[in-house]
Short mmCIF file of C-alpha atoms in Angstrom, two decimals:
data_model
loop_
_atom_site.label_atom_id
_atom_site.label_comp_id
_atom_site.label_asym_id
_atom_site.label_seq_id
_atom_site.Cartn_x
_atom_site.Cartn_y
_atom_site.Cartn_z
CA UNK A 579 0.00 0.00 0.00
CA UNK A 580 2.73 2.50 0.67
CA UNK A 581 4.00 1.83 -2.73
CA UNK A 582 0.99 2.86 -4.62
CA UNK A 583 -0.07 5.90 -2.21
CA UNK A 584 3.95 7.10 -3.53
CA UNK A 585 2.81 6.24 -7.29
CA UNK A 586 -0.64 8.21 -6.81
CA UNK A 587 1.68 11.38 -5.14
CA UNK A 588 4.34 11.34 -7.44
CA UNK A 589 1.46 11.02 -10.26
CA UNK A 590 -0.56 13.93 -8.94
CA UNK A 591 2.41 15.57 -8.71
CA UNK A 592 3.42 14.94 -12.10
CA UNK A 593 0.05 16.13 -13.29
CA UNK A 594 0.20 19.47 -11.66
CA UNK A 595 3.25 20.11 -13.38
CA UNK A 596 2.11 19.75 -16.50
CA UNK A 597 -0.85 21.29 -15.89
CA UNK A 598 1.22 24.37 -14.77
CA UNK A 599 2.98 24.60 -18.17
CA UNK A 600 0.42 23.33 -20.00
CA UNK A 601 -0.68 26.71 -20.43
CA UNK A 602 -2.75 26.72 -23.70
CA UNK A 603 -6.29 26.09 -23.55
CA UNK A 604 -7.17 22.75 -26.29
CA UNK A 605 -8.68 24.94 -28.60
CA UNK A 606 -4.86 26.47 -28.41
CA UNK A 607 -3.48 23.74 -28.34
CA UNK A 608 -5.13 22.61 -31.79
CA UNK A 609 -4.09 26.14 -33.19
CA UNK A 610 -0.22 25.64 -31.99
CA UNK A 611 -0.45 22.30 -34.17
CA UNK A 612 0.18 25.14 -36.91
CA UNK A 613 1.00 28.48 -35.95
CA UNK A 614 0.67 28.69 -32.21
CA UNK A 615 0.64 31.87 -29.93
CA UNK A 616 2.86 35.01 -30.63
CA UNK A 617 3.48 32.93 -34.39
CA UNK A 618 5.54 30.25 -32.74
CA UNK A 619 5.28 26.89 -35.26
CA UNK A 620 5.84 23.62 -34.02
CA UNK A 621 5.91 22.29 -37.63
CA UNK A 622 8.57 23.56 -39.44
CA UNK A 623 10.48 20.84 -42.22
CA UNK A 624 13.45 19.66 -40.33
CA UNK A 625 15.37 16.66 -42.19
CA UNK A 626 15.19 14.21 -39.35
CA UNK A 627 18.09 12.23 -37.88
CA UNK A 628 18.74 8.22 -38.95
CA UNK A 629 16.80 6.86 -35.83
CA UNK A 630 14.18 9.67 -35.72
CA UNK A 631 13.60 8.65 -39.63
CA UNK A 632 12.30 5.50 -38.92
CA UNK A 633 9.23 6.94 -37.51
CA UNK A 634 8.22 6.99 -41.30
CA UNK A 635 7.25 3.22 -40.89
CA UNK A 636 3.91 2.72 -39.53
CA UNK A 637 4.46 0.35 -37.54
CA UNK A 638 6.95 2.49 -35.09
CA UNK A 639 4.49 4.95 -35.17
CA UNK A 640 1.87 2.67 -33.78
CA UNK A 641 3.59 2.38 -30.94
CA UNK A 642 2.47 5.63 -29.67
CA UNK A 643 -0.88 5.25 -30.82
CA UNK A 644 -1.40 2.02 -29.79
CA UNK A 645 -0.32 2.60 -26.38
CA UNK A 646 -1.67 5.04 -24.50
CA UNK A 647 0.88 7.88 -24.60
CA UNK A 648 -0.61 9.78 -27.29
CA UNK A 649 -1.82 12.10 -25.14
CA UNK A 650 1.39 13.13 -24.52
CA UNK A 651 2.74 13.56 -27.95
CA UNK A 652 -0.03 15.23 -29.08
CA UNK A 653 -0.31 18.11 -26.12
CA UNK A 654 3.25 18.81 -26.12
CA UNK A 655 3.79 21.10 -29.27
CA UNK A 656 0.95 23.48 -27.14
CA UNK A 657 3.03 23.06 -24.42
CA UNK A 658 6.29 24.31 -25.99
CA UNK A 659 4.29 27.27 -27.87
CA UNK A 660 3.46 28.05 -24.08
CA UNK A 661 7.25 29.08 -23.21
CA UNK A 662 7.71 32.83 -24.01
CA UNK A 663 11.50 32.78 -23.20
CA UNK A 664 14.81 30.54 -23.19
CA UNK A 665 14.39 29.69 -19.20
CA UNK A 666 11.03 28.58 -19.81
CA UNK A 667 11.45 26.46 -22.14
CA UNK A 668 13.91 24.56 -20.70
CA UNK A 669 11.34 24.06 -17.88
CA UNK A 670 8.54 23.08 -20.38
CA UNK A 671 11.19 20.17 -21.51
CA UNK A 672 12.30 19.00 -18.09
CA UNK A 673 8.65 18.68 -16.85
CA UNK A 674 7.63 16.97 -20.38
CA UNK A 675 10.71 14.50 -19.97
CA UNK A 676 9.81 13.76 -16.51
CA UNK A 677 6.13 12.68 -17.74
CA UNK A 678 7.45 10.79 -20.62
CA UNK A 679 9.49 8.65 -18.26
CA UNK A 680 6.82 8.50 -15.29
CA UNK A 681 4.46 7.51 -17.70
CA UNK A 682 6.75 4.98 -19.33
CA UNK A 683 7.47 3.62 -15.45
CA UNK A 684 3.70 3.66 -14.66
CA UNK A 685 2.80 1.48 -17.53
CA UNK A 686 5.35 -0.98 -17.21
CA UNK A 687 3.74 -0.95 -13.36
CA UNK A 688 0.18 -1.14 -14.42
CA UNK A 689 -0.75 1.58 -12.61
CA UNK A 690 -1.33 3.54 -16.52
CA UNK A 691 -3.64 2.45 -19.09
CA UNK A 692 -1.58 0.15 -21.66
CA UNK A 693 -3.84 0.50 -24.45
CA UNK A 694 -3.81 -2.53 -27.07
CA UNK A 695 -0.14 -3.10 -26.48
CA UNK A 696 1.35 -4.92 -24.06
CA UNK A 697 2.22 -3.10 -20.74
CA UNK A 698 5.39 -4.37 -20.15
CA UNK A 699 6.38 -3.52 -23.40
CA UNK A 700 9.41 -0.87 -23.50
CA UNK A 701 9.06 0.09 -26.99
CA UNK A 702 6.22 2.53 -26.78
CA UNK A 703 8.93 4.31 -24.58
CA UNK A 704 11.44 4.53 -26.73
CA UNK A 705 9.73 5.36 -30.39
CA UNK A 706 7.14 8.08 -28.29
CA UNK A 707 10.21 9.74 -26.89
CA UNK A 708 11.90 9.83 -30.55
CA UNK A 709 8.54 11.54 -32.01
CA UNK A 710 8.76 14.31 -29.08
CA UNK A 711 12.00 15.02 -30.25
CA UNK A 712 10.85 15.63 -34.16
CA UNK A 713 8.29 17.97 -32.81
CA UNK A 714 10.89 19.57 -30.64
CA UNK A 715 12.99 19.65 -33.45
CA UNK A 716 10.31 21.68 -35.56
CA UNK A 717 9.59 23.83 -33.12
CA UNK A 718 10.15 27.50 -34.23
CA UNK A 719 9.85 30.12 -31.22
CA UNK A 720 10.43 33.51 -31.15
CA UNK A 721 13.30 33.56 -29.48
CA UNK A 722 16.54 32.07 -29.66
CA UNK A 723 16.70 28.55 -28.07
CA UNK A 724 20.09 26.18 -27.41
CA UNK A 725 18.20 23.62 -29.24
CA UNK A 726 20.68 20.79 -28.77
CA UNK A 727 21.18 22.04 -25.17
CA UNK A 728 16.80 21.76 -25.27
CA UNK A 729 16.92 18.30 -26.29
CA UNK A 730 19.86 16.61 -24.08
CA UNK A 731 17.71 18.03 -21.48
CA UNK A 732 14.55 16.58 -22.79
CA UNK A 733 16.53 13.36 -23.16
CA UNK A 734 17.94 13.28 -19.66
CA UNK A 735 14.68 13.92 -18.38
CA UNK A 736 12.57 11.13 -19.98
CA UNK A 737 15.78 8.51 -19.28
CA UNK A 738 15.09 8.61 -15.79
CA UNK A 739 18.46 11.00 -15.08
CA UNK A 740 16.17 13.70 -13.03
CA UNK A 741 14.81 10.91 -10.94
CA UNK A 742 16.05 9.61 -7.49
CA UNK A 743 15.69 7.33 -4.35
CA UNK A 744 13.17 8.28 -1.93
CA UNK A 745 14.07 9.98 1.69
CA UNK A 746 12.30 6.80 3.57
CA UNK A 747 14.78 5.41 6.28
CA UNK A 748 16.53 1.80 6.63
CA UNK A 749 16.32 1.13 2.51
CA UNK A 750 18.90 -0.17 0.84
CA UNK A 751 19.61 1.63 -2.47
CA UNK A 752 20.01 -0.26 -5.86
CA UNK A 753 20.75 1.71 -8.65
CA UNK A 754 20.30 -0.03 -12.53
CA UNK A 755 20.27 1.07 -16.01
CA UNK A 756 18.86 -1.05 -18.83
CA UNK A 757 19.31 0.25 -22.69
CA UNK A 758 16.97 1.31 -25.91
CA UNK A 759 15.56 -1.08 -28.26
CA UNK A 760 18.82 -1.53 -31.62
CA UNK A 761 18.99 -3.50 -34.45
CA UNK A 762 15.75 -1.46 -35.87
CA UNK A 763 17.25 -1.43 -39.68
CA UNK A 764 16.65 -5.35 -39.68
CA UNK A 765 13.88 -5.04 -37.77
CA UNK A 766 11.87 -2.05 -36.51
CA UNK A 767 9.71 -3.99 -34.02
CA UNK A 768 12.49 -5.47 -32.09
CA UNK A 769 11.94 -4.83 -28.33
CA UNK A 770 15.10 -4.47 -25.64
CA UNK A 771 14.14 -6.59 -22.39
CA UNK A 772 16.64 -4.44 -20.37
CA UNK A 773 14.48 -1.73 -20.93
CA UNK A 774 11.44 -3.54 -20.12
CA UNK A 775 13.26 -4.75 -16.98
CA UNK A 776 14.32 -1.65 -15.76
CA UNK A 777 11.22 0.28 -16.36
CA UNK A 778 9.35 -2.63 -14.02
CA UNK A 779 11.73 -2.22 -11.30
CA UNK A 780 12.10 1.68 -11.01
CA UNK A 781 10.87 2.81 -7.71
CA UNK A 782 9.89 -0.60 -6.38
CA UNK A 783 10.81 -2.17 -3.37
CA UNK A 784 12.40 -5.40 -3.42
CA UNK A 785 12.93 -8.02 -0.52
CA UNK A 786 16.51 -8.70 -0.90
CA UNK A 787 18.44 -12.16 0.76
CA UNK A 788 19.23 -10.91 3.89
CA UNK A 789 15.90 -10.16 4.77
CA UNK A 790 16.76 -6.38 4.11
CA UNK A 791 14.30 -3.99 1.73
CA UNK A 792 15.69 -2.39 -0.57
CA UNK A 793 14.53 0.67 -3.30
CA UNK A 794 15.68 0.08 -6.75
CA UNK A 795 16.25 3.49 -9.29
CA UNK A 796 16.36 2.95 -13.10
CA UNK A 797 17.59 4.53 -16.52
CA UNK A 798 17.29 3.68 -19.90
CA UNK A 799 20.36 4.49 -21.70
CA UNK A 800 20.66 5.67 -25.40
CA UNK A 801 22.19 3.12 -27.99
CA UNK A 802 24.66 5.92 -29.20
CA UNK A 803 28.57 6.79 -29.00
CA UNK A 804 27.77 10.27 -29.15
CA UNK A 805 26.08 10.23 -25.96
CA UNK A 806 28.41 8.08 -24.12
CA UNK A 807 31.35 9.92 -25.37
CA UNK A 808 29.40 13.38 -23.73
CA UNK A 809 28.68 11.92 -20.53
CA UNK A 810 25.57 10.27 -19.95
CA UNK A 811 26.55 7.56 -17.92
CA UNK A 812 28.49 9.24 -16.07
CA UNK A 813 25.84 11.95 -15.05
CA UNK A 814 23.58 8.81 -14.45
CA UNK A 815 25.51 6.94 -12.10
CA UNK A 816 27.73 9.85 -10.75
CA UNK A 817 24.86 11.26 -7.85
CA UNK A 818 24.79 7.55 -6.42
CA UNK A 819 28.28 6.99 -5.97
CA UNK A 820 28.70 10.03 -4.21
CA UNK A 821 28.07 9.88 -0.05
CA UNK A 822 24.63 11.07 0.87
CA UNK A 823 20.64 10.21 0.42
CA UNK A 824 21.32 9.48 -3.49
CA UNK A 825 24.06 6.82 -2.85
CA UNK A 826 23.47 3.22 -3.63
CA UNK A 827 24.64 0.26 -1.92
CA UNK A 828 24.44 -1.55 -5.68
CA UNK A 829 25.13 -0.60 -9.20
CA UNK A 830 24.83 -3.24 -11.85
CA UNK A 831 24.10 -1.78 -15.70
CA UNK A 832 21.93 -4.24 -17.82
CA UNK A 833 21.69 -5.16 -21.42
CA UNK A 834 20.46 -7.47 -24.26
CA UNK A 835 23.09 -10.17 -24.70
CA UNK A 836 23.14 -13.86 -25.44
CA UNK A 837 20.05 -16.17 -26.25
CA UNK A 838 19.02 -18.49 -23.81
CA UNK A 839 20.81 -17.52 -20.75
CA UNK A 840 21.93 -14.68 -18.30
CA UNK A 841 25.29 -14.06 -18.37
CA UNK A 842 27.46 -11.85 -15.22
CA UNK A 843 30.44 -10.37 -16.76
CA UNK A 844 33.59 -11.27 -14.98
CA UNK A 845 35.31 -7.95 -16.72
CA UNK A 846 34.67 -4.81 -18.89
CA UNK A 847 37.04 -3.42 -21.42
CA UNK A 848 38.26 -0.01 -21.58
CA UNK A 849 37.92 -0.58 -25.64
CA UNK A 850 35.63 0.12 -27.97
CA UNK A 851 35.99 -2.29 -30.70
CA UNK A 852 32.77 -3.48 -32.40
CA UNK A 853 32.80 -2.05 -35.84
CA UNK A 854 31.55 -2.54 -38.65
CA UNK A 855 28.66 -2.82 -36.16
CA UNK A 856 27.06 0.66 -36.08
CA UNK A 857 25.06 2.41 -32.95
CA UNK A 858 21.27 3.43 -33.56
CA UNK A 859 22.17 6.35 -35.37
CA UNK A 860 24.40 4.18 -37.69
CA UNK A 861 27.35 5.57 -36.21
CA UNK A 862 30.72 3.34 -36.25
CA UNK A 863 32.59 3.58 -32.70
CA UNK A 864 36.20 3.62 -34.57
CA UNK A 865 37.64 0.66 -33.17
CA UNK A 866 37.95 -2.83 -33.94
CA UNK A 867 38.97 -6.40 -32.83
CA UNK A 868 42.73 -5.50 -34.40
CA UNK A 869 42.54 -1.72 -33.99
CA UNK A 870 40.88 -1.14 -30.75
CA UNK A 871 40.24 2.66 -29.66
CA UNK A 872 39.66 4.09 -26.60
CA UNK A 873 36.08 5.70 -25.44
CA UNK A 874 36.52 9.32 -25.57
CA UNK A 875 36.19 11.26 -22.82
CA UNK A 876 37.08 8.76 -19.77
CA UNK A 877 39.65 9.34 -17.19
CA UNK A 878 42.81 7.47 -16.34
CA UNK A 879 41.86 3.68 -15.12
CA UNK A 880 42.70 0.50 -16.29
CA UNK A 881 42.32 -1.44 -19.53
CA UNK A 882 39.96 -4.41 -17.71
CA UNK A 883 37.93 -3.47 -14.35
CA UNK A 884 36.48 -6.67 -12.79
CA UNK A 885 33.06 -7.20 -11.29
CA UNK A 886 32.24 -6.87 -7.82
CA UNK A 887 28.58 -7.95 -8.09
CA UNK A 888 27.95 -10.86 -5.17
CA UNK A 889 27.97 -13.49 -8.69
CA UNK A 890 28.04 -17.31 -6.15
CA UNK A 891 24.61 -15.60 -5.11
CA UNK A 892 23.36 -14.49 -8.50
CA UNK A 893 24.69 -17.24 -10.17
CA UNK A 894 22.36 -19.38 -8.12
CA UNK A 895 19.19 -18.36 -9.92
CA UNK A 896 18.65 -20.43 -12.28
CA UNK A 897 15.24 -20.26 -13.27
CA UNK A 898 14.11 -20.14 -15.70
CA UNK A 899 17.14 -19.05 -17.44
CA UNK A 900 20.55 -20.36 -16.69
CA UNK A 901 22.83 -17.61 -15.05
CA UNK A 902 26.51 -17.87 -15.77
CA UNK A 903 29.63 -15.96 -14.74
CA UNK A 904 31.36 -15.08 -17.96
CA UNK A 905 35.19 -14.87 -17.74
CA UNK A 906 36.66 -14.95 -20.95
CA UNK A 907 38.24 -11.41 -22.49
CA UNK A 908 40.10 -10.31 -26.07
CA UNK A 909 43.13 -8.64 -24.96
CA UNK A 910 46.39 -7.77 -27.23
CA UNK A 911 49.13 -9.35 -24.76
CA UNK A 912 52.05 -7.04 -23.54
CA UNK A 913 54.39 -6.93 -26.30
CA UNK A 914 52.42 -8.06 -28.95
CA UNK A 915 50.19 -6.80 -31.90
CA UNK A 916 47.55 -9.62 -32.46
CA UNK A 917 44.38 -9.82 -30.28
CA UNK A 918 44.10 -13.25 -28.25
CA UNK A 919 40.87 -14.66 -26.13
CA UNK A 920 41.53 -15.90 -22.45
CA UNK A 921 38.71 -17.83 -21.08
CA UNK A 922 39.90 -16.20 -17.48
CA UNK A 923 40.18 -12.80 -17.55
CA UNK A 924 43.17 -11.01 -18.90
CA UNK A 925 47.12 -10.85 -18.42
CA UNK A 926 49.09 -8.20 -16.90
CA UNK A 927 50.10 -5.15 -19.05
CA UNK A 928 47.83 -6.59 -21.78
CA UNK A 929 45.87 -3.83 -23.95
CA UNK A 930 41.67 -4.05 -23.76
CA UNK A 931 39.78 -5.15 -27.11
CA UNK A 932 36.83 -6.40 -25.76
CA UNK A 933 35.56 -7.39 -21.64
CA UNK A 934 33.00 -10.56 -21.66
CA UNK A 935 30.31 -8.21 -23.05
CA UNK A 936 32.36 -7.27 -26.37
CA UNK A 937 33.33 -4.45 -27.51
CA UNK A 938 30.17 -2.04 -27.86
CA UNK A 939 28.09 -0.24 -25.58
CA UNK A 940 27.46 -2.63 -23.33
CA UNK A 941 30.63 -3.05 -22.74
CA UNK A 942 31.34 0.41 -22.28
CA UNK A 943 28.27 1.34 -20.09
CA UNK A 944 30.13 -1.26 -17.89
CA UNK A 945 33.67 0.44 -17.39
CA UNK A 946 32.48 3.66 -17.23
CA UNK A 947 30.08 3.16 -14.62
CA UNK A 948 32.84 1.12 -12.83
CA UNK A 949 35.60 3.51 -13.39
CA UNK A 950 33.71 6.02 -11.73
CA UNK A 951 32.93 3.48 -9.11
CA UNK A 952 36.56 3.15 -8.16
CA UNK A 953 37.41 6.68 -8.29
CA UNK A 954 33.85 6.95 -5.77
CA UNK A 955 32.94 4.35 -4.24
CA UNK A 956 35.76 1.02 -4.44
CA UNK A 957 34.09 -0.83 -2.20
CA UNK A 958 30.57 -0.80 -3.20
CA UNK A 959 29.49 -3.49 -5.73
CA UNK A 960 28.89 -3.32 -9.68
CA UNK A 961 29.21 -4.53 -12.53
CA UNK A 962 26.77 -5.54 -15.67
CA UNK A 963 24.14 -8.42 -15.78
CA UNK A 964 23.23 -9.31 -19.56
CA UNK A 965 20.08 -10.92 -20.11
CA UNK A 966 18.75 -13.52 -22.73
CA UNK A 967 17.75 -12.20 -26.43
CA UNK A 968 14.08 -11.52 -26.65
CA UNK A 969 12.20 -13.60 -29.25
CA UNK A 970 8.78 -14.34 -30.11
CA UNK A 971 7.92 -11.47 -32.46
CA UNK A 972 5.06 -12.83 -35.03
CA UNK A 973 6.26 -13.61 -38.44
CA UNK A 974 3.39 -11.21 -39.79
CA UNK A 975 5.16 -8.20 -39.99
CA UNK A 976 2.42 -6.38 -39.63
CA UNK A 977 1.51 -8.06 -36.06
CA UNK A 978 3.77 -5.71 -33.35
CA UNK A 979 3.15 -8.76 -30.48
CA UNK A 980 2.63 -12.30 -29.23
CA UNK A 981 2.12 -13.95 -26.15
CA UNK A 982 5.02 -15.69 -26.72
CA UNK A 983 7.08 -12.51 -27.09
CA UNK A 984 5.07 -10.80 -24.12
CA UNK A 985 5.70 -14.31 -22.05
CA UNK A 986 9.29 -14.08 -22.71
CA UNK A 987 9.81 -10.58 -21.64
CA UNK A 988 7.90 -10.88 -18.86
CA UNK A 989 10.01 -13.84 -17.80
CA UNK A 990 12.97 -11.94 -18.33
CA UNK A 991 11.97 -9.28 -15.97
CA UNK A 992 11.31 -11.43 -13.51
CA UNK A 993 14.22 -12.76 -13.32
CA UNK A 994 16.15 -9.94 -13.28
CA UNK A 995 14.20 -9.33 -10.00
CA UNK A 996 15.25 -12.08 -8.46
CA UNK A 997 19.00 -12.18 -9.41
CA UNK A 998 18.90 -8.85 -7.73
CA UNK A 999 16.97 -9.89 -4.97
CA UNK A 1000 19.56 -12.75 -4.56
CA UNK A 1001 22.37 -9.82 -3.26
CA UNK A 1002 22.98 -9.68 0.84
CA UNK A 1003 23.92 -5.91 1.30
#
């Protein structure tokens, strides 16, 4: 019960927000569809980007529709016609983010209307929060705007970044990030169950091994260099590895990975090294198995950073997934030039090319959120938990679900749950 009188608070206090910026009236708010007040356009022809392009297929588009957050698309062109200078605005985008994400959180929670799609579903997130940022994008006020500044902030805002634990005493603190949907040029209705997991757990309570309670805080991370390379990890995990009422007692990022199975990784890679494999903007990280790069923009730390997740205790849920501890890393050995696998973790003065997650962003979510970690927090435990590869999409293209697929993914977020709720903190 204390859990849902939080959801209805933080809900009614979501709503006054918006109601509070939502200034137009909905005859306005029809009217700013086109022109808006004081000539502001939330229309004009901007070229989109490569993942906000694939909006043209009706089927990503349907996730919106199909699911409830309409409403929200739909009211927030009035809502930016509504700011009448640069501070403003930036509000209007914060408070728009936050109800992107809430909602997304509440749905995956049943306590929002799901509509015909699934509500554990974590797409309607994802292509919803893309089609906010066309109509930001189109957006012509009548005043100058940081528009890039406008969207990392509308971005930040609807990943969860803004949110936090709660003030309630003797909680343990676990703090999680799951990724996008990618893979959406081979197929545009492909789900991430990371996502879906995280968005289930945010703000939940969770009886962990040792008896103890503890709160769990999400993010859903962007499948893009560009945003790793400028920070975002960083700002997520940063505030709870930092003493005070936002620190954690557990980090663990969380991604797609291998079918069939859970997999712990043993050790993350300071390397990025997955081309020709391109991010969801179709943007190649540089580096590969032979020629591994650096990430840009992290600090000194070293080339392989090992778990410190409790993995005998997580390892021993095993339904209905297996859950392994993966060892094995690609290093280039000290003195030579040719990349070599060892199944059990990596040799001294050996150079990264890929940690047990490879060499791409989840990978890299991993080191830099356990970089920081060291610098912060050494003793606190983290590390990255991939899950099994959702399947069960229909082979009717046109069909967006299944109850196989919505069985799976459910299943999958359960299980997260409990290999969290295995940990003794």
């Amino acid at each position: 019960m204390t859990s849902i009188r939080r959801a209805a608070a933080l809900a009614a206090a979501v709503t006054g927000t918006l109601a509070a910026l939502l200034a137009p009236t909905a005859a306005q708010a029809a009217q700013a569809a086109q022109t808006g007040p004081a000539g502001c356009r939330t229309t004009a022809a901007v070229a989109p980007d490569t993942e906000q392009a694939r909006l043209q297929d009706a089927r990503t588009a349907a996730f919106t529709e199909r699911s409830g957050l309409r409403d929200l698309l739909r009211g927030f062109p009035a809502a930016l016609c509504s700011a009448r200078n640069a501070h403003r605005a930036e509000q209007v985008v914060d408070a728009w983010g936050r109800a992107l994400w809430q909602a997304g959180v509440d749905r995956a929670q049943g306590r929002r209307p799901s509509g015909e799609l699934p509500a554990l579903d974590d797409r309607p997130l994802y292509w919803t929060r893309l089609a906010m940022t066309v109509r930001l994008a189109g957006w012509q006020p009548g005043f100058t705007i940081d528009r890039a500044a406008l969207r990392a902030r509308f971005e930040d805002a609807s990943r969860g970044l803004d949110g936090g634990f709660s003030a309630a005493p003797g909680l343990r603190r676990i703090f999680v990030s799951g990724f996008d949907p990618y893979g959406l040029d081979t197929e545009p209705r492909r789900a991430n169950p990371s996502g879906s997991a995280v968005l289930r757990l945010d703000g939940r309570r969770i009886t962990l091994a040792d008896g103890s309670t503890a709160e769990v805080r999400a993010v859903v991370l962007p499948v893009r260099y560009a945003d790793f390379t400028d920070g975002i990890v960083e700002r997520a995990f940063g505030p709870h590895l930092l003493p005070g009422p936002q620190s954690a007692d557990l980090i663990t990022s969380i991604s797609q990975g291998y079918p069939g199975k859970f997999t712990l990784e043993a050790w993350a890679g300071r390397a990025r090294s997955a081309d020709p494999a391109t991010d969801n903007v179709g943007v190649l990280s540089g580096g590969t198995t032979r020629h591994p790069v650096d990430a840009p923009g992290l600090a000194d730390g070293p080339q392989f950073i090992r778990t410190t997740l409790p993995t005998d205790a997580m390892t021993a849920v095993q339904q209905p997934y297996p859950v392994l501890l993966n060892t094995p890393v690609t290093e280039i050995p000290a003195g030579a030039t040719d990349p070599v696998v060892r199944a059990d973790g990596p040799t001294p003065g050996s150079r990264a090319v890929a940690g047990g997650g490879g060499g791409y962003l989840s990978n890299e979510v991993a080191y830099r959120s356990n970089r920081l970690r060291l610098d912060l927090a050494p003793d606190l435990p983290g590390g990255h938990l991939h899950t099994p590869v959702l399947t069960g999409l229909p082979a009717d293209q046109d069909r967006l679900t299944a109850p196989e697929f919505e069985q799976n993914e459910a299943a999958i977020g359960d299980q997260v749950r409990a290999i969290l709720s295995s940990a003794r903190l």
